[in-house]
mmCIF file of C-alpha atoms and ligand atoms in Angstrom:
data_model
loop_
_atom_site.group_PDB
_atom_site.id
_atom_site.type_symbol
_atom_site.label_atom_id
_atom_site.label_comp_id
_atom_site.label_asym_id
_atom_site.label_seq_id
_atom_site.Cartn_x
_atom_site.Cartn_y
_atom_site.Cartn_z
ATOM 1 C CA UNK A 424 23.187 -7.775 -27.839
ATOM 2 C CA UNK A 425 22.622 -4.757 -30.257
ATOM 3 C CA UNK A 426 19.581 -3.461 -28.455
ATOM 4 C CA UNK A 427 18.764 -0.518 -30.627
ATOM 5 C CA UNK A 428 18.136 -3.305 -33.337
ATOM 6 C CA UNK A 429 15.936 -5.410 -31.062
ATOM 7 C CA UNK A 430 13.863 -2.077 -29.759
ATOM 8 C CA UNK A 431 13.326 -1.447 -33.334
ATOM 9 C CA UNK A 432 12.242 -4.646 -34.323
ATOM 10 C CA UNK A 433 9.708 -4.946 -31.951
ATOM 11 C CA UNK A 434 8.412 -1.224 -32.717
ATOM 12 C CA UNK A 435 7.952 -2.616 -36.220
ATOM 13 C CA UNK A 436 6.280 -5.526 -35.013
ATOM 14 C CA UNK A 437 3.482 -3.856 -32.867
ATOM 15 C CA UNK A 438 3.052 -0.443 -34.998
ATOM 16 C CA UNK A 439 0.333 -2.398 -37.118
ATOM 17 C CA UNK A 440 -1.288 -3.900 -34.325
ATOM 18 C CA UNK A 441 -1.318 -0.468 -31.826
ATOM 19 C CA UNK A 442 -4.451 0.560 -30.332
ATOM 20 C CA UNK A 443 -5.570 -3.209 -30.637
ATOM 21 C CA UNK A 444 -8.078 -4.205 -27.119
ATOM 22 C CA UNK A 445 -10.037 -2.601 -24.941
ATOM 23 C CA UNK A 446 -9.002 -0.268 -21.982
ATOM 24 C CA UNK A 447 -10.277 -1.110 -18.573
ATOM 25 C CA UNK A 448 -13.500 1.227 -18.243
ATOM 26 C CA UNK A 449 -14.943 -0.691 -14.958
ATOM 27 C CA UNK A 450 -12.475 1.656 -13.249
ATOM 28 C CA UNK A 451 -13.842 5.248 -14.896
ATOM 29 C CA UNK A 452 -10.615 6.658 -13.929
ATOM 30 C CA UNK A 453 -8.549 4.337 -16.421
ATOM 31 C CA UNK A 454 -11.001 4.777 -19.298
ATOM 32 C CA UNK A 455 -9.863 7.878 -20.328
ATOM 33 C CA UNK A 456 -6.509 6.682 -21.426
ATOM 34 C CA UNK A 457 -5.649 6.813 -24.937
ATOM 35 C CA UNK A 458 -5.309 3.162 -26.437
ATOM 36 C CA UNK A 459 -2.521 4.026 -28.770
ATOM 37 C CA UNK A 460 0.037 4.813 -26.121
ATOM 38 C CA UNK A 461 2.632 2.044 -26.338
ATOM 39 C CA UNK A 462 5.983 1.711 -24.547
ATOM 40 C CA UNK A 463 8.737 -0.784 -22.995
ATOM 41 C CA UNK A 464 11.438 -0.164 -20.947
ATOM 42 C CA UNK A 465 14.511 -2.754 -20.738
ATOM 43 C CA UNK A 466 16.862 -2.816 -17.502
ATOM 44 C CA UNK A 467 19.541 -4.675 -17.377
ATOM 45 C CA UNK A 468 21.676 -6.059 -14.268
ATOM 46 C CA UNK A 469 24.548 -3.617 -15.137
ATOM 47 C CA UNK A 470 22.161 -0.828 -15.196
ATOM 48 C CA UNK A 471 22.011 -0.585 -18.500
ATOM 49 C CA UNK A 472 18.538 0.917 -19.817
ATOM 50 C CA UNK A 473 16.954 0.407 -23.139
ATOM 51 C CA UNK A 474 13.470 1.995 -24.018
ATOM 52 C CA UNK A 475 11.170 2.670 -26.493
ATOM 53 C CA UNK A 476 7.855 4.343 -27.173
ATOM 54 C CA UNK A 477 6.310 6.072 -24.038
ATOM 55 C CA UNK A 478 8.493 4.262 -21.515
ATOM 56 C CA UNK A 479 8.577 7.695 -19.460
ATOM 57 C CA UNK A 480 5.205 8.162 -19.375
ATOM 58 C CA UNK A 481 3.355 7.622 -16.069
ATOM 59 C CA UNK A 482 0.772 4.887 -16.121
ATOM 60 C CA UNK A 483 -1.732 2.878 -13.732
ATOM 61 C CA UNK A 484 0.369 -0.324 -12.467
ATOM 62 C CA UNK A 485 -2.764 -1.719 -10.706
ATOM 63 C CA UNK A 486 -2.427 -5.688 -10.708
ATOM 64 C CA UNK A 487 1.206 -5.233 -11.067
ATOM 65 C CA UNK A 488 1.389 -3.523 -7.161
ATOM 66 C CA UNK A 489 0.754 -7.101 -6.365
ATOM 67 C CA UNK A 490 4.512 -8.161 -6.876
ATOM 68 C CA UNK A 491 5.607 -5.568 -4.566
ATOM 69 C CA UNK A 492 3.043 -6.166 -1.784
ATOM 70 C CA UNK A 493 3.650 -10.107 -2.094
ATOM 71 C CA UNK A 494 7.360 -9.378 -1.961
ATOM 72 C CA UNK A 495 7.060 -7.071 1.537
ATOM 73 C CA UNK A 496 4.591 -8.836 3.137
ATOM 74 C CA UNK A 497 6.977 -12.286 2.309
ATOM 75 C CA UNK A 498 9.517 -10.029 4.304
ATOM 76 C CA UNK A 499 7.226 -8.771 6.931
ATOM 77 C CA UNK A 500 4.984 -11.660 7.625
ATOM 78 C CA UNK A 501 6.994 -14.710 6.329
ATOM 79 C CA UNK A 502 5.909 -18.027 5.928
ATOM 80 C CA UNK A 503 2.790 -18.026 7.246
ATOM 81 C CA UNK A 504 1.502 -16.237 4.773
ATOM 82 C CA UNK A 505 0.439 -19.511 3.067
ATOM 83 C CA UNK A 506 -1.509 -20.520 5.629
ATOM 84 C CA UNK A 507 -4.819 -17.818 4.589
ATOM 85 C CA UNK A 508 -3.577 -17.640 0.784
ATOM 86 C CA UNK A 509 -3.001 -20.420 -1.574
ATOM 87 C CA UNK A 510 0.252 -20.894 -4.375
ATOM 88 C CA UNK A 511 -2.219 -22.302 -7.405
ATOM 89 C CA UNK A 512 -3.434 -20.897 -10.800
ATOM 90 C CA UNK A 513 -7.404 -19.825 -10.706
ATOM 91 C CA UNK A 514 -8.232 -20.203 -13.998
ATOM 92 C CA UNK A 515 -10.690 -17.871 -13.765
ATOM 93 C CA UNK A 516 -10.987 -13.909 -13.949
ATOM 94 C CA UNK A 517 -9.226 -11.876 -11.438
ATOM 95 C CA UNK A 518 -12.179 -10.745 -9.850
ATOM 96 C CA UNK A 519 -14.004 -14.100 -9.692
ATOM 97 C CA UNK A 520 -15.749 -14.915 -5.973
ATOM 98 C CA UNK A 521 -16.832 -18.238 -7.100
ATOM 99 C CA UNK A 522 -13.649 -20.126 -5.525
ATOM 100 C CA UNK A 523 -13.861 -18.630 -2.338
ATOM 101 C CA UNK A 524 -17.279 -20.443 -1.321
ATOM 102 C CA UNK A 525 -15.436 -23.909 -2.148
ATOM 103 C CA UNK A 526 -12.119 -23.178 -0.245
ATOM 104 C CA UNK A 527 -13.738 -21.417 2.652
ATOM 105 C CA UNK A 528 -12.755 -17.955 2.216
ATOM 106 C CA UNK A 529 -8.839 -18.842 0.921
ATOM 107 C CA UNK A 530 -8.168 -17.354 -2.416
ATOM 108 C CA UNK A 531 -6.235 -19.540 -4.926
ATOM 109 C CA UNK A 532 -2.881 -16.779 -5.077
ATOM 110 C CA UNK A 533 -1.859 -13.930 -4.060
ATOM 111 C CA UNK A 534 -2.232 -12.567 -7.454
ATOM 112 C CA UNK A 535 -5.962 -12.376 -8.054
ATOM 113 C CA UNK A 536 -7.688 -9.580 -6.388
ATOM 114 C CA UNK A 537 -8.882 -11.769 -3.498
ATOM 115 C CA UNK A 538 -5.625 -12.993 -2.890
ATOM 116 C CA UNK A 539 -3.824 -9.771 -2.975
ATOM 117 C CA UNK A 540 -6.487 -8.290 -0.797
ATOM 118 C CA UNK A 541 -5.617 -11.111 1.729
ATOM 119 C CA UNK A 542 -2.045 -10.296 1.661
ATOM 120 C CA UNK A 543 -2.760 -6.729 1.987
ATOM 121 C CA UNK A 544 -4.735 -7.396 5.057
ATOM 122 C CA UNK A 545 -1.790 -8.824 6.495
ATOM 123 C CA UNK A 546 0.033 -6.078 5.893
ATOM 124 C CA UNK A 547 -2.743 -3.801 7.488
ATOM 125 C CA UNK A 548 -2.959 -5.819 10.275
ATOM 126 C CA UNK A 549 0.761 -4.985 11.355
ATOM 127 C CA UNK A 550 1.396 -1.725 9.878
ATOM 128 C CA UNK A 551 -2.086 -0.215 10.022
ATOM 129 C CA UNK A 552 -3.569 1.150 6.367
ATOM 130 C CA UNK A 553 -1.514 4.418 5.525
ATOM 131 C CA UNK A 554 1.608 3.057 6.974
ATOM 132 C CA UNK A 555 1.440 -0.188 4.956
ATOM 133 C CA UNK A 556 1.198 2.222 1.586
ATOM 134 C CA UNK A 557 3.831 4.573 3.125
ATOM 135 C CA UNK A 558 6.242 1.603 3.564
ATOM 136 C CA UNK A 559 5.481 0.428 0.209
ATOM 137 C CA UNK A 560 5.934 3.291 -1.598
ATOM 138 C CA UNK A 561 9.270 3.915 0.073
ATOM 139 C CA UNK A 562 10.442 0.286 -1.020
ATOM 140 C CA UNK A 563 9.437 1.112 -4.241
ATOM 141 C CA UNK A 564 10.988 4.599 -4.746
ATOM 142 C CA UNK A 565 14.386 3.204 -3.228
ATOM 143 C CA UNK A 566 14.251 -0.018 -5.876
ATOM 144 C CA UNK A 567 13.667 2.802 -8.532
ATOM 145 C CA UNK A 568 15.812 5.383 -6.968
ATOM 146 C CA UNK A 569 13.090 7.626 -7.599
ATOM 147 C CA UNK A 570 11.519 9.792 -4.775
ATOM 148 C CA UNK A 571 8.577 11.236 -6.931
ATOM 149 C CA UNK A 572 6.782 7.677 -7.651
ATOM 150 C CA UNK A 573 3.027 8.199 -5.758
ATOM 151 C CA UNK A 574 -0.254 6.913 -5.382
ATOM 152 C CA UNK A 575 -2.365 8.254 -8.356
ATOM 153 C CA UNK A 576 -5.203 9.386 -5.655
ATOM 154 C CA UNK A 577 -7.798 9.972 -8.357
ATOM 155 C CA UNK A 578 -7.287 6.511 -9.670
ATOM 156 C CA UNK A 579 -7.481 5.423 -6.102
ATOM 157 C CA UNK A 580 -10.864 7.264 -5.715
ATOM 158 C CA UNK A 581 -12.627 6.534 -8.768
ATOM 159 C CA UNK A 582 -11.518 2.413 -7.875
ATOM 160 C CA UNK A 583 -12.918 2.912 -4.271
ATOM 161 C CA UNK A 584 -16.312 4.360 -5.533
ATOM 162 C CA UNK A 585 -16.458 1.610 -8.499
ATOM 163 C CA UNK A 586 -15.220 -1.306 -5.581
ATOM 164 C CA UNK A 587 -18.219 -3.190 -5.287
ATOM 165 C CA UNK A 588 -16.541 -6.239 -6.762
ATOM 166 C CA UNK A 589 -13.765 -5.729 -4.453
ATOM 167 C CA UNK A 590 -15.938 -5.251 -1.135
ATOM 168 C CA UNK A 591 -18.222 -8.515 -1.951
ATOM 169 C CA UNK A 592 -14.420 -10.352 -2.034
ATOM 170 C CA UNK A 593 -13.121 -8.917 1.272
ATOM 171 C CA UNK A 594 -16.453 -9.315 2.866
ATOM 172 C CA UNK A 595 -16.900 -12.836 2.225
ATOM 173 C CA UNK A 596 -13.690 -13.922 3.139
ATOM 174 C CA UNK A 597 -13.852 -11.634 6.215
ATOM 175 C CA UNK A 598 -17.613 -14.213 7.051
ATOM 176 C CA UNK A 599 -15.039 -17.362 7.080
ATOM 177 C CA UNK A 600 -12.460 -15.091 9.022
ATOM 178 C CA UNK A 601 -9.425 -14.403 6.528
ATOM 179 C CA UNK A 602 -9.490 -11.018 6.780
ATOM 180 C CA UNK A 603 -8.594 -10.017 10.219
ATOM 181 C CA UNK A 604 -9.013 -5.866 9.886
ATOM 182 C CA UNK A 605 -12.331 -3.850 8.935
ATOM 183 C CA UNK A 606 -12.787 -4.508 5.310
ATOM 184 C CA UNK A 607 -12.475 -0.837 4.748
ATOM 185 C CA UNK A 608 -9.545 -0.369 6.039
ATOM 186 C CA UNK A 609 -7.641 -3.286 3.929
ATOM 187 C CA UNK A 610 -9.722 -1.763 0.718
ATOM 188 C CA UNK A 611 -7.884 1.307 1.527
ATOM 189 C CA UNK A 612 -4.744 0.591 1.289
ATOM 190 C CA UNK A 613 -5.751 -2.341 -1.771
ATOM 191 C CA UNK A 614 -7.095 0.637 -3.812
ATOM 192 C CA UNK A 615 -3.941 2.408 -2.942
ATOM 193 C CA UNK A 616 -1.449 0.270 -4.093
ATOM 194 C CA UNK A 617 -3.467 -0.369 -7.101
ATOM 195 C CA UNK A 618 -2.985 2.944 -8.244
ATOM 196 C CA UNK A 619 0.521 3.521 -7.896
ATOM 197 C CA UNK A 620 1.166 5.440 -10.813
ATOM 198 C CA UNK A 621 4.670 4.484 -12.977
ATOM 199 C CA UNK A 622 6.744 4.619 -16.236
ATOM 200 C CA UNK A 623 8.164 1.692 -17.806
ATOM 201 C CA UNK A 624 11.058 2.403 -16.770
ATOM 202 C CA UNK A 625 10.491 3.222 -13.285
ATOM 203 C CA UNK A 626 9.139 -0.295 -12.811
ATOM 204 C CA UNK A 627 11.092 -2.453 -14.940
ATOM 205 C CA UNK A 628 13.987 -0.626 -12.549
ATOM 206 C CA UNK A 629 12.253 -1.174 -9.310
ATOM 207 C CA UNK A 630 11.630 -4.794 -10.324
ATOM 208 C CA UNK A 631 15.243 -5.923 -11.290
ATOM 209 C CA UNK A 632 15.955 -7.887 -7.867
ATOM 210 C CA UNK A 633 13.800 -10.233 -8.417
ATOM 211 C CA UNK A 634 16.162 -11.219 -11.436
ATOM 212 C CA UNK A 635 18.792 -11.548 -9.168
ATOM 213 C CA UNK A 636 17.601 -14.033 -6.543
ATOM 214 C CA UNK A 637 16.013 -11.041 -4.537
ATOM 215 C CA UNK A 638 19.211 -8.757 -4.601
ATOM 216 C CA UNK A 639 19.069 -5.150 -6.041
ATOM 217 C CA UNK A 640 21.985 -6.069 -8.365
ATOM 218 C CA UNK A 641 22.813 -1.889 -8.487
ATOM 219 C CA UNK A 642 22.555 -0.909 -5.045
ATOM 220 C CA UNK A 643 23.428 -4.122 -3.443
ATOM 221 C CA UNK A 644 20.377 -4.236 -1.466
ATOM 222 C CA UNK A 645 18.601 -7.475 -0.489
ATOM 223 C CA UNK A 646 15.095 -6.561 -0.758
ATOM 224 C CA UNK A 647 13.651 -10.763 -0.579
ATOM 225 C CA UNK A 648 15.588 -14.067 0.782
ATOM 226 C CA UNK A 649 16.687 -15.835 -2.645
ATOM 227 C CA UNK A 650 14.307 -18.065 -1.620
ATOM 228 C CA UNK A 651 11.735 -15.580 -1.624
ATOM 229 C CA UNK A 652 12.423 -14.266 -4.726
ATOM 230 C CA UNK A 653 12.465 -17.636 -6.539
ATOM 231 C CA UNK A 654 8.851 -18.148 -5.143
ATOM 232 C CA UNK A 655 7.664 -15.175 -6.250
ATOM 233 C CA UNK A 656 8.978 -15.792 -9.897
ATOM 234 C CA UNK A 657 7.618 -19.209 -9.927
ATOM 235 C CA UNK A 658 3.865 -17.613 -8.741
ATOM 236 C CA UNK A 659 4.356 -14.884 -11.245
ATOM 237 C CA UNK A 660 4.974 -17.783 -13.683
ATOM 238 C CA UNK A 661 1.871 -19.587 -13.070
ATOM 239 C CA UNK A 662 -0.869 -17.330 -11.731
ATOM 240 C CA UNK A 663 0.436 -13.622 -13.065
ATOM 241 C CA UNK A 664 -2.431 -13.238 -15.688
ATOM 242 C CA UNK A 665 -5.219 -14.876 -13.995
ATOM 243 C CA UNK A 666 -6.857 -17.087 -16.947
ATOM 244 C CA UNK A 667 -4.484 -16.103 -19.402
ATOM 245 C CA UNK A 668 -1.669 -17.668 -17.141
ATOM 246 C CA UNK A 669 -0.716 -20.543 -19.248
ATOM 247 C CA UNK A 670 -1.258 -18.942 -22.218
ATOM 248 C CA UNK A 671 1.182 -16.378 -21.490
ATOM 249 C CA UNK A 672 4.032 -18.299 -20.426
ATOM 250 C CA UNK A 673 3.692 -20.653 -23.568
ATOM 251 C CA UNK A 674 3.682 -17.608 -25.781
ATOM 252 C CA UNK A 675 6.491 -15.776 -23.881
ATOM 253 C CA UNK A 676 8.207 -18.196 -21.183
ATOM 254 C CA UNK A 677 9.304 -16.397 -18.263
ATOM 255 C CA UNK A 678 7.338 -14.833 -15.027
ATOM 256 C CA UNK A 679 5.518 -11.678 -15.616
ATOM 257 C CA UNK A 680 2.691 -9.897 -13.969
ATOM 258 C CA UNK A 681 -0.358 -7.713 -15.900
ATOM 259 C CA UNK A 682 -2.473 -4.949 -14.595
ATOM 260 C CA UNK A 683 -5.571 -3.836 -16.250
ATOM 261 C CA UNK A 684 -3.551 -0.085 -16.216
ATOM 262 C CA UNK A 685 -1.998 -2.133 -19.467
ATOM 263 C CA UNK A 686 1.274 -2.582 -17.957
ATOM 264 C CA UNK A 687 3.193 -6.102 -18.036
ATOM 265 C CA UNK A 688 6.149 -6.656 -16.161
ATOM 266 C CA UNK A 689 8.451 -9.782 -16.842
ATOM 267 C CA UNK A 690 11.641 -10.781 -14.932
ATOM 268 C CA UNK A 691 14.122 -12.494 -17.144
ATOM 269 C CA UNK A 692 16.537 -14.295 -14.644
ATOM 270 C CA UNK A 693 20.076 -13.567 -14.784
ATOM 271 C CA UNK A 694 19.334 -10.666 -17.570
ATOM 272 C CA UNK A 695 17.166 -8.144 -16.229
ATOM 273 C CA UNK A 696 13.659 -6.954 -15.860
ATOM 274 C CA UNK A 697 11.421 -5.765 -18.578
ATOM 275 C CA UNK A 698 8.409 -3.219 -18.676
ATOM 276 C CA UNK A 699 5.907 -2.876 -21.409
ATOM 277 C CA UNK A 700 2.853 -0.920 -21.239
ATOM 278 C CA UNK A 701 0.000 -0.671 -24.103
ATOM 279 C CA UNK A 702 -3.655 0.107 -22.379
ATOM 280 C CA UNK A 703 -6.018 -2.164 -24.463
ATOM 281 C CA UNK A 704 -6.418 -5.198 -22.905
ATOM 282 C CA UNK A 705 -7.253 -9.142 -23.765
ATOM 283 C CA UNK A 706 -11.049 -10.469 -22.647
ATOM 284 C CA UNK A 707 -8.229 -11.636 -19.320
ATOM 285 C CA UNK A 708 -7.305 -8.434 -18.881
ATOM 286 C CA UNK A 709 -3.826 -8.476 -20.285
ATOM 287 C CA UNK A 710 -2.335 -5.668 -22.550
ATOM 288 C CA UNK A 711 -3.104 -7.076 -25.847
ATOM 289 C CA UNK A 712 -0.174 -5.128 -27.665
ATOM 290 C CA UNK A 713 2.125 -5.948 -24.567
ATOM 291 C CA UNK A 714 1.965 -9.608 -25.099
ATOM 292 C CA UNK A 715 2.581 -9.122 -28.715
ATOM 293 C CA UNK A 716 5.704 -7.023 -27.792
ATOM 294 C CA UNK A 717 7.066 -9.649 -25.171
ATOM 295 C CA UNK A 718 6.771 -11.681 -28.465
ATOM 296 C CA UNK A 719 9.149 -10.243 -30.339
ATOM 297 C CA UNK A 720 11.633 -9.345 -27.325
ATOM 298 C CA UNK A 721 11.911 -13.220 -26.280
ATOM 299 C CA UNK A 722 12.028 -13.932 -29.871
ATOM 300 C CA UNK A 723 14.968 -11.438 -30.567
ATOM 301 C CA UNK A 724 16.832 -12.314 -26.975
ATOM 302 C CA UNK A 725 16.153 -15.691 -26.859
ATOM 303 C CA UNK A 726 15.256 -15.395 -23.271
ATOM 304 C CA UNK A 727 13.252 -18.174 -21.544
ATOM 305 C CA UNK A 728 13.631 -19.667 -17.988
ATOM 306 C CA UNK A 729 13.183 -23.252 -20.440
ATOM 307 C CA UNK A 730 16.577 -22.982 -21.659
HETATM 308 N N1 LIG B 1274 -7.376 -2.601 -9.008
HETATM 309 C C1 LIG B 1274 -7.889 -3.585 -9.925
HETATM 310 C C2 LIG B 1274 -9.047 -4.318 -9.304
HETATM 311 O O1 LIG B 1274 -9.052 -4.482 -8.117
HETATM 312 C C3 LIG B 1274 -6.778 -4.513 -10.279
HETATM 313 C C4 LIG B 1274 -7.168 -5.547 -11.302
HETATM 314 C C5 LIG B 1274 -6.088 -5.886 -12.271
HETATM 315 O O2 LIG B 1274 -5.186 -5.110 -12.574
HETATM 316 N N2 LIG B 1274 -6.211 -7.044 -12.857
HETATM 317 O O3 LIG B 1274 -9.945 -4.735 -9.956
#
């Protein structure tokens, strides 16, 4: 594939439409980010790295974190995970608390901000609060090979003292007894992980085992059981952009994962992992501009998990 002539095709494509959506400003923190910034980051299973834009610069992966806490806590908690967080699409916002009253306090996925808060609870339980995001990071920074990746603590701040949302999830769910540990202390580490700050192409890096059945296809490490890994793709696939879920995998076909930071990741089995990151977002909370760039990669590869 001549990748320098699919980068610059999709540059064309999205230089009309940049600065398109509106950055997340419910978090104060993120809404100082300048909507323009665009970039995408390409990593193959051979290593091979293709990027353009600002694929180096450091963004918020929020939402995305959830892949990576899903994937550890799959590791450290194992099946039972399913038993206090469901594997269906919400079709609703990622912050809705209407669900939660019907299915007594279990979220629909792990991918909404109740379910990842369940999941993260899990992990506090076990590991305690700053060891969970100490673990986390240090999966992360090994997938990346890249010891400077940290928690953005002013993002993690500003989310804590704009939380309510987040506090009226945990606390409900904590009334029907699904969240074992002080809310606090899960919100902690939630907030944390959230604000894991990232390029492109740290994360498109980090993320490349789950295109290879849950083996770092570099290092040789396996980081989920295949079995894992194909779950996580398949809840990526249906539940990874909350109410936009279906419309994103018609438009682009493969699993991905948005965070309102901007950033999309998608996993293109057998290929590699891709990165994109454009801050204005969709009324789901998806980077408009990223969508439109996932476009015009699929279109140029001809990647799909339908083929
Ligand atoms: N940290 C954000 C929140 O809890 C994550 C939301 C997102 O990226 N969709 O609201």
């Amino acid at each position: 594939m001549d990748w320098e002539c699919v980068l610059q095709g999709i540059e064309a494509s999205v230089e009309p439409m940049r600065g398109q959506g509106k950055v997340a400003d419910y978090i104060p923190a993120l809404a100082a980010v300048d909507p323009r910034k665009f970039g995408l980051a390409v990593v193959l299973g051979d290593g091979t790295q293709s990027c353009l834009g600002d694929a180096d610069e450091l963004f918020s992966i929020q939402s995305i974190s959830k892949v990576f806490t899903l994937s550890m806590a799959l590791r450290v908690v194992g099946d039972t995970l399913w038993e206090r967080v469901g594997r269906e699409p919400s079709g609703s916002p990622f912050n809705s608390i209407v669900q939660l009253e019907h299915e007594r306090g279990i979220p629909r996925n792990p991918l909404i901000n109740a379910g990842a808060i369940v999941v993260t609870d899990h992990l506090v339980e076990r590991l305690g609060s700053s060891k969970t995001i100490a673990e986390l990071l240090d999966r992360i920074r090994r997938l990346a090979d890249d010891d400077s990746i940290k928690v953005d603590q002013a993002v993690a701040e500003s989310e804590s003292l704009a939380g309510e949302r987040n506090r009226a999830l945990a606390s409900f769910m904590k009334s029907y007894g699904n969240i074992k540990c002080p809310v606090e202390e899960t919100l902690a580490a939630y907030f944390c992980h959230c604000s894991i700050a990232m390029t492109c192409r740290q994360l498109a890096r980090a993320a490349l085992f789950l295109a290879f059945d849950g083996c770092d296809p570099i290092s040789g490490q396996q980081m989920v059981s295949s079995q894992a890994c194909r779950r996580i793709n398949a809840v990526m696939m249906s539940c990874g952009h909350y109410d936009n879920s279906g419309d994103f995998t018609y438009r682009i076909g493969l699993p991905g994962k948005s965070g309102v930071g901007g950033g999309i990741l998608v996993i293109a089995p057998r290929h590699g992992a891709v990165a994109v990151w454009s801050p204005g977002l969709n009324q789901a909370g998806t980077s408009a501009v990223g969508s439109l760039a996932l476009e015009a990669l699929v279109k140029a590869t001809g990647w799909s998990v339908f083929v």
